[in-house]
Every structure is written in C-alpha cells, then in structure tokens.
Short mmCIF file of C-alpha atoms and ligand atoms in Angstrom, two decimals:
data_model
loop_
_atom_site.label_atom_id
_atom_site.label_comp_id
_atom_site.label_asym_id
_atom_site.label_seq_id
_atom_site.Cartn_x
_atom_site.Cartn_y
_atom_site.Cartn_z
CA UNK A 1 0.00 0.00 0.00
CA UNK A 2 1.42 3.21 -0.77
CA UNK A 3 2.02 5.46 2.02
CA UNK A 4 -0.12 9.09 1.24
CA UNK A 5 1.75 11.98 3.10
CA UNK A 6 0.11 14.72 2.01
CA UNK A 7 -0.82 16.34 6.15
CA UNK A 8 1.38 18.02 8.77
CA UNK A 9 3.67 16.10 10.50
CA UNK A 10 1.88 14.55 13.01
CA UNK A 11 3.32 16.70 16.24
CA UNK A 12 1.62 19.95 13.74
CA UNK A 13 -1.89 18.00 13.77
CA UNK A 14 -1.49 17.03 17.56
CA UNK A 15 -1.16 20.69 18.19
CA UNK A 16 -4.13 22.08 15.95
CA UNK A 17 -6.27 19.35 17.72
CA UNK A 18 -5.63 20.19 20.90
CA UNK A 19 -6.10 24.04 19.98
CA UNK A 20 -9.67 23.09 18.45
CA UNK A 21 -10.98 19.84 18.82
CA UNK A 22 -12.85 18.94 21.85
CA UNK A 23 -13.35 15.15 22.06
CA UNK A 24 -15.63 12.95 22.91
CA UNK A 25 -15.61 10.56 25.98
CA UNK A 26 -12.28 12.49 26.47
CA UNK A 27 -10.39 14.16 29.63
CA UNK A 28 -9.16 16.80 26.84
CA UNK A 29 -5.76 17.72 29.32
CA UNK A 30 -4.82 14.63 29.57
CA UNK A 31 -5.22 13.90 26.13
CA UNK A 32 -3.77 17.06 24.76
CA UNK A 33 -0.55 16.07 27.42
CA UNK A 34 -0.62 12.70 25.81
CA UNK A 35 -0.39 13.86 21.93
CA UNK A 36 -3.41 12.20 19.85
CA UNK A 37 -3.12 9.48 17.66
CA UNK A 38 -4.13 10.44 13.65
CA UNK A 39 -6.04 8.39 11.58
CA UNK A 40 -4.95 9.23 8.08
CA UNK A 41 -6.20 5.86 6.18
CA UNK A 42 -8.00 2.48 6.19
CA UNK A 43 -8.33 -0.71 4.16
CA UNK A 44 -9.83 -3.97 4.95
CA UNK A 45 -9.42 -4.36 8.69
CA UNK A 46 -5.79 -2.40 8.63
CA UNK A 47 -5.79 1.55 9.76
CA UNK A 48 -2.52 3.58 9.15
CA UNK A 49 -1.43 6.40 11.17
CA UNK A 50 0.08 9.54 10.27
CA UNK A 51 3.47 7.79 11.30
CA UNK A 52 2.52 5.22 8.81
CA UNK A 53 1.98 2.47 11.52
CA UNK A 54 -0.58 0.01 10.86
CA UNK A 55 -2.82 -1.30 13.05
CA UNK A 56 -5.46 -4.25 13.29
CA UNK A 57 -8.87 -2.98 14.05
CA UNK A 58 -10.33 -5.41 15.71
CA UNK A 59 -13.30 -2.72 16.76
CA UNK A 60 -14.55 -1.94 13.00
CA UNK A 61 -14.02 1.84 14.28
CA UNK A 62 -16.75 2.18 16.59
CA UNK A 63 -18.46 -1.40 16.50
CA UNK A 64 -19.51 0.20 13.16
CA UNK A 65 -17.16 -0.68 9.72
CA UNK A 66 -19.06 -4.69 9.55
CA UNK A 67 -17.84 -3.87 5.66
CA UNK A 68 -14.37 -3.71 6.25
CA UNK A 69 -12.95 -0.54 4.85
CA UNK A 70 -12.07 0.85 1.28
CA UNK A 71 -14.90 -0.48 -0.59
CA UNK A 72 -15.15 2.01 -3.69
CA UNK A 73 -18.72 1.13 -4.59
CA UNK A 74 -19.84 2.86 -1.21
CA UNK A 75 -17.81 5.84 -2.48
CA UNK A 76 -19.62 5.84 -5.86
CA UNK A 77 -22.55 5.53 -4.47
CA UNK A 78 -22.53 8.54 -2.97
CA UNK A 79 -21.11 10.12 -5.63
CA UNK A 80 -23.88 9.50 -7.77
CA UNK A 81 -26.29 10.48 -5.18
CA UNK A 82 -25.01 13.85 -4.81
CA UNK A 83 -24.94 14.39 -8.11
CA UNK A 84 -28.60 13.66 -8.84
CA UNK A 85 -29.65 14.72 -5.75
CA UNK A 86 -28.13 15.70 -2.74
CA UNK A 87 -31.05 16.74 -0.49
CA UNK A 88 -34.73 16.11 -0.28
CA UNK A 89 -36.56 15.80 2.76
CA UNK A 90 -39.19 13.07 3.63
CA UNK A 91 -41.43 15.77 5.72
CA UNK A 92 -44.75 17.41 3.96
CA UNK A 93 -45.85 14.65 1.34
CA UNK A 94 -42.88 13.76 0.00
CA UNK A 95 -39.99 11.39 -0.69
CA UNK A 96 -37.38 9.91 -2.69
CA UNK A 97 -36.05 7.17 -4.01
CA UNK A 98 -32.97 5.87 -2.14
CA UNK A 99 -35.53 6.47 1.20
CA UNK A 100 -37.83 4.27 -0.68
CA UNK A 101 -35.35 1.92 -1.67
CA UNK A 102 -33.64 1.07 1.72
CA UNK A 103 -36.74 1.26 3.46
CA UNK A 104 -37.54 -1.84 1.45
CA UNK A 105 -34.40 -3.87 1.72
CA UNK A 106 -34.45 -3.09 5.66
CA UNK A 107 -38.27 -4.88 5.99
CA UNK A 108 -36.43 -7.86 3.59
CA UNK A 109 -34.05 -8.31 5.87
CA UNK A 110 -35.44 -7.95 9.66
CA UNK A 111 -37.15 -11.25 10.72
CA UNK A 112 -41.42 -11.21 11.95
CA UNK A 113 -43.44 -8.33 10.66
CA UNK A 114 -40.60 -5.66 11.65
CA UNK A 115 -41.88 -3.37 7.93
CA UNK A 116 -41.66 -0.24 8.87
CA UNK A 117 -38.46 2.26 9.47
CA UNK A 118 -38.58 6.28 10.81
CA UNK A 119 -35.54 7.67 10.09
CA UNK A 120 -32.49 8.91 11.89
CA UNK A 121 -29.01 9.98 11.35
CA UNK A 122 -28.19 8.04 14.09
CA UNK A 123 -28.34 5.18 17.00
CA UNK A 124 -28.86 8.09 19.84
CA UNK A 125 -31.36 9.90 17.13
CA UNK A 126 -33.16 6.73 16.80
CA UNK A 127 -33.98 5.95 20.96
CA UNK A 128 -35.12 9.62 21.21
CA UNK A 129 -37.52 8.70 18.17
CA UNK A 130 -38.36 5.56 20.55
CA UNK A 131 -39.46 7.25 23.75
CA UNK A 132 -41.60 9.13 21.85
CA UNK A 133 -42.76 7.16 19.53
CA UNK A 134 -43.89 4.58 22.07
CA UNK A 135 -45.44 7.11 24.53
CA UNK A 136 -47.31 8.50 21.52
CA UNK A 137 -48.49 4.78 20.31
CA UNK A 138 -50.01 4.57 23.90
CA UNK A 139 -51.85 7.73 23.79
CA UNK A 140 -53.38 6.48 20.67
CA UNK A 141 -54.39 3.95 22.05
CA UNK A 142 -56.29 5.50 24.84
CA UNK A 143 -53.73 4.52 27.51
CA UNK A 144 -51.65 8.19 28.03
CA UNK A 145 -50.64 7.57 31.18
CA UNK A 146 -48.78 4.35 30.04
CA UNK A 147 -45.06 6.78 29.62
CA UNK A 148 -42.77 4.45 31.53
CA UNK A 149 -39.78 2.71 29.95
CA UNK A 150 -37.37 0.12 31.85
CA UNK A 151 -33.76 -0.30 30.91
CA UNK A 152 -30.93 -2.05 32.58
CA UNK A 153 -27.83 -0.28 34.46
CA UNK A 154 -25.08 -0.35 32.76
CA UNK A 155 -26.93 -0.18 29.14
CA UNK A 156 -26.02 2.14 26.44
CA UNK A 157 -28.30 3.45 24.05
CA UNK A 158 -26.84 6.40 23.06
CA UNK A 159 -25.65 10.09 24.19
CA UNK A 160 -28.35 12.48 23.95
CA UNK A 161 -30.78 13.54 26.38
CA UNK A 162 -33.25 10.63 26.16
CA UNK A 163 -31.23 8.01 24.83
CA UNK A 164 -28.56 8.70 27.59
CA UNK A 165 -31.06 8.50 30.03
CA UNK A 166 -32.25 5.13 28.63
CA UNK A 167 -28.80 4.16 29.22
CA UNK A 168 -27.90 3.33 32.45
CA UNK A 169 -24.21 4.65 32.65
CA UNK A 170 -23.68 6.11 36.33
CA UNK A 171 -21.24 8.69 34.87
CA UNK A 172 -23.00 9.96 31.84
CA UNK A 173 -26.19 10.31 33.95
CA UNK A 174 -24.12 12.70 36.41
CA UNK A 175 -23.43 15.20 34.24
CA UNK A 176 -26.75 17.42 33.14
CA UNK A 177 -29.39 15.91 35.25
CA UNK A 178 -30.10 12.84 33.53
CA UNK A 179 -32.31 10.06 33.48
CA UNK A 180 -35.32 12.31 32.25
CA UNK A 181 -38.49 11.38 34.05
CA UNK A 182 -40.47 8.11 33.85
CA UNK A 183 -37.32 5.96 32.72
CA UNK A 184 -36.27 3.14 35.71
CA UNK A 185 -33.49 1.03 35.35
CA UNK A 186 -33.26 -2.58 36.48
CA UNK A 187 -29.93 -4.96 37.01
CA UNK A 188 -28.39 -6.27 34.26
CA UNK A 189 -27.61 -9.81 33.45
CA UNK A 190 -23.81 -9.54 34.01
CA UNK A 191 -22.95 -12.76 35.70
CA UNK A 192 -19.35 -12.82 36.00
CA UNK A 193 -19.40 -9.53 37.61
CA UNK A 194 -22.45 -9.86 40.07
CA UNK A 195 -23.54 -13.46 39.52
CA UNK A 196 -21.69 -14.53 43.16
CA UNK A 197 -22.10 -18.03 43.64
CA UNK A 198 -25.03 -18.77 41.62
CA UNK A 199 -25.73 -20.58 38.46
CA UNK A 200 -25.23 -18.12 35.28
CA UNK A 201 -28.98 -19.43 34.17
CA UNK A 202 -30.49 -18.93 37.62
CA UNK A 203 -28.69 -15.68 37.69
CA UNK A 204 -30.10 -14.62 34.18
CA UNK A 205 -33.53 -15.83 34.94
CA UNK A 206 -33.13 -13.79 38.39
CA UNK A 207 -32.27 -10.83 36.75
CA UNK A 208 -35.00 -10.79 34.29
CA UNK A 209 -37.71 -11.36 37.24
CA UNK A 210 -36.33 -7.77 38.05
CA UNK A 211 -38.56 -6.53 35.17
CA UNK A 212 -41.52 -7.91 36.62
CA UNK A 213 -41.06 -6.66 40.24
CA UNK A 214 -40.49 -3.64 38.65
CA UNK A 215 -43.59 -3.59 36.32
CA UNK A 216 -45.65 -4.60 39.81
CA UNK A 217 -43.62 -1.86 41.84
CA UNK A 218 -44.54 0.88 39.20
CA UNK A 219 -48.19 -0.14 38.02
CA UNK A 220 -48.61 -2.31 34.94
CA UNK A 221 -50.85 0.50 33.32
CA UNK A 222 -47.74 2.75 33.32
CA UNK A 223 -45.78 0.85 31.64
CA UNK A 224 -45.07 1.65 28.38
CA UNK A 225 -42.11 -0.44 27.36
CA UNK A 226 -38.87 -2.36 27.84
CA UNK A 227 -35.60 -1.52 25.83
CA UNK A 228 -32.24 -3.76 25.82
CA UNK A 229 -29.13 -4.37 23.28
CA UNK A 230 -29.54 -8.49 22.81
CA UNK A 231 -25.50 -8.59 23.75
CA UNK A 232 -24.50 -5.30 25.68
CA UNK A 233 -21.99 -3.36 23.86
CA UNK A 234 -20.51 -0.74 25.21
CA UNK A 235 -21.54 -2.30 28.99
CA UNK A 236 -18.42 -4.39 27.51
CA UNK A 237 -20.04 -7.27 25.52
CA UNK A 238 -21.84 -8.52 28.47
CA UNK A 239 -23.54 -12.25 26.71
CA UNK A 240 -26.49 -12.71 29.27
CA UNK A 241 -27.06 -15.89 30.24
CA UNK A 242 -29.63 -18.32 27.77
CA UNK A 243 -32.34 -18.23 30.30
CA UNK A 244 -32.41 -14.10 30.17
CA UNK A 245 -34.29 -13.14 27.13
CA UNK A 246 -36.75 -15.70 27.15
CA UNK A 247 -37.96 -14.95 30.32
CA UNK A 248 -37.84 -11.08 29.43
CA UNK A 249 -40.29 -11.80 26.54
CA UNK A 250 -42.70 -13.66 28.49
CA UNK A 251 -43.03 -10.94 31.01
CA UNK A 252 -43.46 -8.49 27.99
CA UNK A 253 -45.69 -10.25 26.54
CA UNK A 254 -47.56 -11.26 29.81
CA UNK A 255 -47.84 -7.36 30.57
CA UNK A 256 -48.93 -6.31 27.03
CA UNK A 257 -45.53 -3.75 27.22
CA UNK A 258 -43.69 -2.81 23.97
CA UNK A 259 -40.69 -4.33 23.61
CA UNK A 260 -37.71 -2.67 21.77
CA UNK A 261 -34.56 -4.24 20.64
CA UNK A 262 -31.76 -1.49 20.34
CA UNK A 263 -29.63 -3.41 17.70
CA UNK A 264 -27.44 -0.98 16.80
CA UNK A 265 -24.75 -3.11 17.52
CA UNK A 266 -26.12 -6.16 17.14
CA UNK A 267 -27.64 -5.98 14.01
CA UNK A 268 -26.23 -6.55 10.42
CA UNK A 269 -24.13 -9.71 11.06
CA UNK A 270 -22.34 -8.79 14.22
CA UNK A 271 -23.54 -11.56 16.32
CA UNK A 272 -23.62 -14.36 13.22
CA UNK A 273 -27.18 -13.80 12.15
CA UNK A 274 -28.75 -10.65 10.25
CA UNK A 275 -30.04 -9.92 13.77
CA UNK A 276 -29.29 -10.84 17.14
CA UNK A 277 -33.09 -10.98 18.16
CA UNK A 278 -33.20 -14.20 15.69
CA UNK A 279 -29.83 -15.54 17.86
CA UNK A 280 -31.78 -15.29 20.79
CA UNK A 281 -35.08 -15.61 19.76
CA UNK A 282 -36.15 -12.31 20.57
CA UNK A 283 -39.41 -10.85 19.14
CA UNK A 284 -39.39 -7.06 19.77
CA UNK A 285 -42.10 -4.34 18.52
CA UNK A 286 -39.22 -2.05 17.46
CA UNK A 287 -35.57 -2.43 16.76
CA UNK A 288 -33.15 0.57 16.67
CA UNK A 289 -30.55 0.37 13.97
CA UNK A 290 -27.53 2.26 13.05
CA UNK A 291 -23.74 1.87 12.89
CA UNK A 292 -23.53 -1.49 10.16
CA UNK A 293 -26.48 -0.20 8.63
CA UNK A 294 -23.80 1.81 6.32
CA UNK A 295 -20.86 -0.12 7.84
CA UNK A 296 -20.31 3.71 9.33
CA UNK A 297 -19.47 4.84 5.60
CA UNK A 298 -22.02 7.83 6.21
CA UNK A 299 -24.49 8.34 9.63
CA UNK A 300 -27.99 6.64 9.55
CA UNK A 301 -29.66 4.78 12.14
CA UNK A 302 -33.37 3.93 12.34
CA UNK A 303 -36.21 2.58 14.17
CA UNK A 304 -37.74 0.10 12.79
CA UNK A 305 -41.22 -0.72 13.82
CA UNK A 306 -43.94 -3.91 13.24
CA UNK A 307 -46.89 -4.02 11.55
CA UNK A 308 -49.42 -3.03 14.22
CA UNK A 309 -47.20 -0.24 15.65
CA UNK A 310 -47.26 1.21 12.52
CA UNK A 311 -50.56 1.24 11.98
CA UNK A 312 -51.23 2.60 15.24
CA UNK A 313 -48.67 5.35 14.65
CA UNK A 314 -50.41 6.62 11.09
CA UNK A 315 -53.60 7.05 12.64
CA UNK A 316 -51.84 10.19 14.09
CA UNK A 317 -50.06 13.29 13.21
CA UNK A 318 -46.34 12.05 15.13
CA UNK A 319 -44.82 15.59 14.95
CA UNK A 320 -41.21 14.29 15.21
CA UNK A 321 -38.51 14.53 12.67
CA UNK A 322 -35.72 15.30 11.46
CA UNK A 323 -33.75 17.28 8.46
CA UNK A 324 -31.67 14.27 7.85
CA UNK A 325 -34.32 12.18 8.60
CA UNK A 326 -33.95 9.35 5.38
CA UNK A 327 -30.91 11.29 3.70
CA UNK A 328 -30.61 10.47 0.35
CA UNK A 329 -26.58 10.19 0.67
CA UNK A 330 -26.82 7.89 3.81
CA UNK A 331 -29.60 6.31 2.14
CA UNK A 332 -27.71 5.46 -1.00
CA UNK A 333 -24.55 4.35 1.19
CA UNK A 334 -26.82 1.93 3.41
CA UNK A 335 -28.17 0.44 0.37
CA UNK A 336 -25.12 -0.48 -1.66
CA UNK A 337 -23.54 -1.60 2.09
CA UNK A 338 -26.50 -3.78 2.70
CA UNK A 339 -26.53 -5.02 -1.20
CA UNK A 340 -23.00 -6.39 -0.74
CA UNK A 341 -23.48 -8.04 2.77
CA UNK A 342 -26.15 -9.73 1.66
CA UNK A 343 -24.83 -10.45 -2.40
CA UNK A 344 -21.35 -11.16 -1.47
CA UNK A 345 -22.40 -14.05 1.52
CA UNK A 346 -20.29 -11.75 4.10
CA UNK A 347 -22.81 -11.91 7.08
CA UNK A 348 -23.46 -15.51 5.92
CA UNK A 349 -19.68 -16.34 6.19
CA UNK A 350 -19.04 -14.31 9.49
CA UNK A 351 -21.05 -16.51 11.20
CA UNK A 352 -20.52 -20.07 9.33
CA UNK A 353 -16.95 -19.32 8.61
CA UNK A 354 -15.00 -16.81 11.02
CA UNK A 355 -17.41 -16.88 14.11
CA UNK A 356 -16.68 -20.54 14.78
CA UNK A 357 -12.69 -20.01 14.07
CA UNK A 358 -12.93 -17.01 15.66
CA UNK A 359 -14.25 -18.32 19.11
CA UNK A 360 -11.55 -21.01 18.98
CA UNK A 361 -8.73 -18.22 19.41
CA UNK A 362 -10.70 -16.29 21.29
CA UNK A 363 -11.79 -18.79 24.00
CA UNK A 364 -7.92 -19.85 24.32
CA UNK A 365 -6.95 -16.04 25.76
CA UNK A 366 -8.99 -18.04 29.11
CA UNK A 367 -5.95 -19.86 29.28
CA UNK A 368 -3.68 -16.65 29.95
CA UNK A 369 -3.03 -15.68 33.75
CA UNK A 370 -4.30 -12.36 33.51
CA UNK A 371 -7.91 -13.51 32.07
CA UNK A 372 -10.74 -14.66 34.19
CA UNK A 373 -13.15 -15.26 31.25
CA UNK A 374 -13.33 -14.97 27.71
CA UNK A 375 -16.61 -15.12 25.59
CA UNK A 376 -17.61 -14.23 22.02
CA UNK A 377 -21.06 -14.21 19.78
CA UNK A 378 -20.78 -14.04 16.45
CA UNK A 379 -18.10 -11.44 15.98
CA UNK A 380 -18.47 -9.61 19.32
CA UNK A 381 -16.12 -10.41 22.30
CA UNK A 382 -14.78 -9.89 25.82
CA UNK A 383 -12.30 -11.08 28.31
CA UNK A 384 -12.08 -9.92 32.15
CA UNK A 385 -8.69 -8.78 33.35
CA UNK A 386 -8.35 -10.25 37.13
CA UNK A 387 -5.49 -10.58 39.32
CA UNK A 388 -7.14 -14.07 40.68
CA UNK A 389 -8.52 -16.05 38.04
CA UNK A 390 -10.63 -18.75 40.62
CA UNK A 391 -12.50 -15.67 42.68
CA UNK A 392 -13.56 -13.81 39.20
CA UNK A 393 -11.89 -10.86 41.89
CA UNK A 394 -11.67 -7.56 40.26
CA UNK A 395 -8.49 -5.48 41.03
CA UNK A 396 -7.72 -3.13 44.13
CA UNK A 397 -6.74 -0.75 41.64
CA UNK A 398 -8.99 1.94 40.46
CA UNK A 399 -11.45 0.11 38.06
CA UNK A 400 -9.78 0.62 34.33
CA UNK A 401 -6.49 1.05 35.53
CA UNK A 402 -5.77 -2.84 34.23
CA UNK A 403 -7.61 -2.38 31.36
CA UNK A 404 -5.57 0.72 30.00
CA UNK A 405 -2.53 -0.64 30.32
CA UNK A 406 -3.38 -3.36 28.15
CA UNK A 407 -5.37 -1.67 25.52
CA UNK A 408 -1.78 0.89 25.19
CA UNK A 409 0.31 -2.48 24.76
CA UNK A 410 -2.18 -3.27 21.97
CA UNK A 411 -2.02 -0.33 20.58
CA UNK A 412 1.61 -0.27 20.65
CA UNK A 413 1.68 -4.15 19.36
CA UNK A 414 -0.62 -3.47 16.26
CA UNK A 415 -3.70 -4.08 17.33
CA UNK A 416 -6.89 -1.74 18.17
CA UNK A 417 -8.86 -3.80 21.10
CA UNK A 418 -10.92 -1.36 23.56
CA UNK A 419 -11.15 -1.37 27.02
CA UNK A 420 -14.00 -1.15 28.93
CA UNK A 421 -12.91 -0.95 32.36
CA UNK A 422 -10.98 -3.74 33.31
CA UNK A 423 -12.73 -5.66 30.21
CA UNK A 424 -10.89 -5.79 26.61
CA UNK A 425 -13.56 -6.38 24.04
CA UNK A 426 -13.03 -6.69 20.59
CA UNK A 427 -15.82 -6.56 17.36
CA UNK A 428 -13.35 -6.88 13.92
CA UNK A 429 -14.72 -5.94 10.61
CA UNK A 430 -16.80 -9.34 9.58
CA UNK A 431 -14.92 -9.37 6.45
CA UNK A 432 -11.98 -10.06 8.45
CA UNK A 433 -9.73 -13.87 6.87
CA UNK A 434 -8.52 -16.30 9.36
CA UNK A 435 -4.89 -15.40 9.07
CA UNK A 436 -5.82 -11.61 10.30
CA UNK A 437 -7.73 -14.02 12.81
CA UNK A 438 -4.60 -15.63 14.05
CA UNK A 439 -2.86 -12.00 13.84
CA UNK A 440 -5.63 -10.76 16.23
CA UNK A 441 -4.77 -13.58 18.67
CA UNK A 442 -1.38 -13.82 18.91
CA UNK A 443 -1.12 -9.90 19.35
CA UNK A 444 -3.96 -10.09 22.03
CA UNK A 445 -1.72 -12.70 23.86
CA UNK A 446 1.18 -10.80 23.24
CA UNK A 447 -0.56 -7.38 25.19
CA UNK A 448 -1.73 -9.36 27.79
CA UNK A 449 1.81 -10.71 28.25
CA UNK A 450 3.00 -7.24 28.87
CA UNK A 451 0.13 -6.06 30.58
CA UNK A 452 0.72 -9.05 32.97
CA UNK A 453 4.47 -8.15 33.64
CA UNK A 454 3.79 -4.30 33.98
CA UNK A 455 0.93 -5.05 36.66
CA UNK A 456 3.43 -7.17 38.43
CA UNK A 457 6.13 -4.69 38.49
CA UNK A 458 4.09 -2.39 39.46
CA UNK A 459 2.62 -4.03 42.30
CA UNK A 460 -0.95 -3.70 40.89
CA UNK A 461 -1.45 -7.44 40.75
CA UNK A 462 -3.90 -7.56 44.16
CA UNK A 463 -7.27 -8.09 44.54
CA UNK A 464 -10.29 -5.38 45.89
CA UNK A 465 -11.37 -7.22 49.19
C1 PLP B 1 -23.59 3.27 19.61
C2 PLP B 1 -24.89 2.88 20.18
C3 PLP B 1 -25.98 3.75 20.20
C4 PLP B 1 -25.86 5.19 19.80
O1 PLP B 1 -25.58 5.35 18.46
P1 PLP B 1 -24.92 6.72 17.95
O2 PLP B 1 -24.92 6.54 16.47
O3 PLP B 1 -23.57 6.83 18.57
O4 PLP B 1 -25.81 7.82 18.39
C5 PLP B 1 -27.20 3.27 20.63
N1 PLP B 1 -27.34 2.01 21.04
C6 PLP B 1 -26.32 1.15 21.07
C7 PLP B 1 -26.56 -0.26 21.51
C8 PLP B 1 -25.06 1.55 20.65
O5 PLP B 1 -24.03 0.71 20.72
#
C-alpha cells in the first residue's frame, strides 16, 4: 500500500487538535498532554497512522465498519447520489427514491413483521424517536398515562438527552441531570461480575424477574415499554445468560408492554445472524438500527417498527422529525452496504466461517493468567482482566487502571482492542480472513503478556477485598 503523506507532520496536527478539537468521551488535558493518535487511512481491517503504523482494528471503528474498509462502490454511491440529488426531505408529502429503496431492503431483511423504518441519522437519534414514539403509540391507544420505559444499568443506548437517560451509565447520567423522568433502570444480566455463587442461568432468569417486580412496583398501566441491546456493547459485551431473554419476553408479553430491541450493535451480522433478536429468539415491537447499517461509511440509524405499531402510529399526526431524517446520501450508502453483505455471503460467512474459528482463538486467551473469562457471539467479544482467576476478583486498583494498560500495549503491538474498564472487548470488521484471525490472537496474547508483567512490576497485581 502506498504510504499518502500529504498532512502536517503529526506533532503539527497534535497541536491544531488540541487548539480546536474537543473530544468525545475524552479528559481533553490529559489527552492534549498525551499527543493524539491520527487516523490518516483504512483498508480492509488495517488503519494507518500519520506515522505510517498500521494497526489491526479489531473494533470496526466504533463497533460500526461490519464492511471492512475501502470499498469504492460505497464511495460511488454517494457520488452519484449527490450528483442527482443531494437533499430532499421526507417531511410534507414527499420522498425519494434511495428512502424508498432502503426502506424496502431493511423490511427484507429484519425477521417477523418488523416493515416499517422512521428515520435517523443516528443510534442516539433513533432511541429519542423511541421514547416518543412509544409514549405517543399509547396515547393512541387510549392509555396516556402508560409513559414508563425500563432499561438495565449499565446499558447504552446512546448520548443524547433521552437516549442517555435510557442508558444506564452512572457517569454519563451525572453530568446534566439525567435520566429524564419516567425511565427506571433494572440490574443487568452480568454474571461474571455480580452473579456470586449462583448458576449463570439462575442468575439470568433472576435478573429478568427484576422486570416484573419492577412492572408490579410501578403499576402495569404505566408501563409503556422495555428496551435492551440483545448482547450489551458498550456495557463491555456482556452475553447474558440463555435463560435471560426468554424470560424477558414472556413478562413483555404477559404485561402487554412494547418491547424494543436497540440493535445498533447487534444488528447486520455482528452476532452471526442478520439480527441478534433471531440468535436469541427475541421478538421485539421495534428495533433501533444504526452503525452497520452503512458499515459507518455515512451516519444513519433507524427505528424500525412492526406491523401493528405502525398502523397505530399513522392514525396520528407524530410531529417528530428530522432534516436528515432518510438522507438520500446515507440512504444510498446503506443500500449499496447492505446489497453487498447480503450479495457477497459476508454476514453468511461471518457466522458459518470466522465466528466458529474465531471463538476457537478467542476462547484460548482463558488460558492466559491475567484472564478470568473470555466469551464471544458471532463477531463480538470480551475477556475480564483479574489478578485471581478462581475468585472472578476484580483489582484493588482503580477500576480501568488494568484495562488501560493493556489496551496501550495493543495499541503499541498493532492491534486496536478497547477497554472497557478492566474488560478488553473486541468486534473486527466481519470481512476479516482467518490469518488476520490468528494475527488478532497472537497480538492479544502478546498485550496481555506485557500487561501481565507491567501489573506485576508495578505491584498492581492484588485483589479489591
Ligand atoms: C452506539 C450505540 C448507540 C448510539 O448510536 P450513535 O450513532 O452513537 O448515536 C445506541 N445504542 C447502542 C446499543 C449503541 O451501541
């Protein structure tokens, strides 16, 4: 690959950013002390700095790139979008026809009667859309007061207002008076972390019971719905237990409550099906999509609703929207995304092909002193970092301190794995071959070797009591 050096040197670019940019999920000082790193180019699974070091992404950017990147024919197809037309909206009696288009291939490709999509430029977008969109089915149906949603701690379902507060992520929800009113949060079904001594499926199944205490504690007839990601993501690819969902859907169903599927994660391949709700035989009212609806070429997310939701919906005026609401561009990009995923057998492989060889490699890390656990779904995965492997103990340290330390000995071994506190979790590109596989591995061992010798020398292998 030939090496494009057409920027600043990299200290230049460091500087400007730290002059300007204010980053997300960032302590900007410590960051700007640090230097940033520059992302100047991508292709397949491989990003290249402005050093011109190359890098593994095993986190498809931001659980986003399923595609893999440098596919041209997402470029083009923007390119000839923008050309014809760059900008309609889909408010005041009209449309057009990439909206049309990708509405269509969406309801082809979700499992039950899941038709209908609203919209959004993206997965936070898409859960405000859902608060309202379910309160407003309710008043329609002559049952206003039902306004309550219940999420799970530790969920994430996005950074705005409402979708924060759908979330259930202590520190986002202490800075600007979050959650919003009516939205309760129950445990979540994170059994190496809080399972104790009990069985993983007694633990699940005990942890979805919390939704119907909950339901009881609240009133039934103000409950409006129930929102979780199938696998949490950013919660750091928590897998609940097999008995968790089923039991979740009978209480749903029991209590007549909507229930929405945020698969913005999830969905398009990333846990070996189309959609995670058919890998755990979910059946939700509304699933929110975004990130591998484009593969993150351009931002879209959505919320795609069933049959009778929809109908409910357009017997009312639902004064929501949004200017990018079904952009054309995003439109066209999701299209020709989803059109090769499907075409070229790449969601069908991921989860034949590279899930199976993946979880192989992946379930070996168990084996490395520094890991307590290590599961994978599909193409999402997680391992705990624990200085005692047969107590599952977390560290005395402050939670994430572990965690870092390896994720910057990936980074600095070729490989982009996140941390999420003391949990590395990994989601690669789903077009990525078994030899980038065994690449993945080996430099995942490799970190946690290093990790394992810096906590030592530091004195930072000890357990919290
Ligand atoms: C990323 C994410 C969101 C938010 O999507 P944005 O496009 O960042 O607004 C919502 N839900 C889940 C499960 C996510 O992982």
């Amino acid at each position: 690959m030939t090496m494009i050096t057409n920027h600043m040197p990299t200290a230049e670019l460091q500087a400007l950013d730290a002059a300007h940019h204010l980053h997300p999920f960032t302590h900007g000082h410590d960051l700007n002390k640090k230097g940033v790193r520059v992302i100047t180019r991508a292709n397949g699974v491989t990003l290249t700095d402005s050093d011109g070091n190359e890098m593994l992404d095993a986190m498809a950017g931001l659980w986003c790139v399923n595609l893999g990147y440098g596919r041209d024919e997402l470029a083009e197809a923007a390119a000839r979008q923008m050309k014809e037309l760059p900008y309609y909206n889909t408010f005041f009696q009209t449309t057009h026809v990439p909206a049309i288009a990708l509405s269509e291939k969406i309801a082809s490709l979700t499992p039950y009667d899941l038709n209908h999509t609203f919209f959004a430029s993206s997965g936070s977008e898409a859960n405000d859309t859902n608060i309202r969109l379910v309160r407003t089915y309710w008043a329609e149906k002559g049952q206003p007061e039902r306004k309550i949603i219940i999420s799970r701690m530790n969920a994430y379902h996005g950074s705005s207002m409402g979708s924060a507060s759908l979330g259930g992520m202590v520190p986002m929800h202490e800075q600007g008076d979050m959650p919003i009113e009516n939205i309760h949060h129950i445990g979540q079904p994170h059994w190496y972390a809080e399972g104790g001594d009990m069985d993983p499926e007694e633990f699940g199944l005990m942890r979805a019971r919390e939704l119907e205490e909950k339901i009881e504690e609240l009133g039934p007839e103000k409950v409006a719905a129930f929102i979780g990601e199938p696998i949490q993501g950013a919660g750091g690819v928590i897998i609940p237990p097999k008995s968790y969902w089923p039991e979740i859907q009978r209480i749903c169903d029991k209590y007549g409550i909507l229930l929405i599927a945020d698969e913005v994660i999830c969905g398009f391949g990333r846990t070996g099906d189309w959609f995670a709700s058919e890998s755990f035989g979910i059946k939700p009212h509304i699933m929110t999509i975004a990130k591998g609806l484009s593969s993150g070429y351009a931002p879209i997310g959505g919320s795609v609703v069933c049959d009778e939701v929809a109908d409910v919906l357009n017997g009312c005026e639902f004064s929501h929207g949004y200017t990018y609401s079904g952009h054309p561009v995003s439109c066209a990009v999701a299209l020709e995304n989803l059109r090769i995923l499907d075409e070229e057998g790449i969601v069908e492989r991921a989860g034949k092909e590279t899930a199976p060889y993946l979880k192989g490699k992946w379930e070996a890390l168990a084996d490395h002193p520094l890991v307590g656990e290590a599961k994978i779904q599909g193409l999402m995965g997680s391992i705990a970092l624990t200085p005692h492997k047969e107590s599952r103990a977390a560290f005395a340290a402050d939670k994430g301190t572990a965690g870092l330390i390896c994720r910057e000995h990936c980074f600095a071994n070729g490989l982009v794995m996140r941390h999420v506190g003391d949990r590395m979790v990994i989601s690669p590109p789903l077009v990525i071959t078994k030899d980038e596989v065994d690449m993945l591995a080996d430099r995942a061992w490799k970190a946690l070797d290093l990790a394992h010798k810096q906590l030592e020398d530091e004195g930072l292998m000890k357990a919290a009591s």
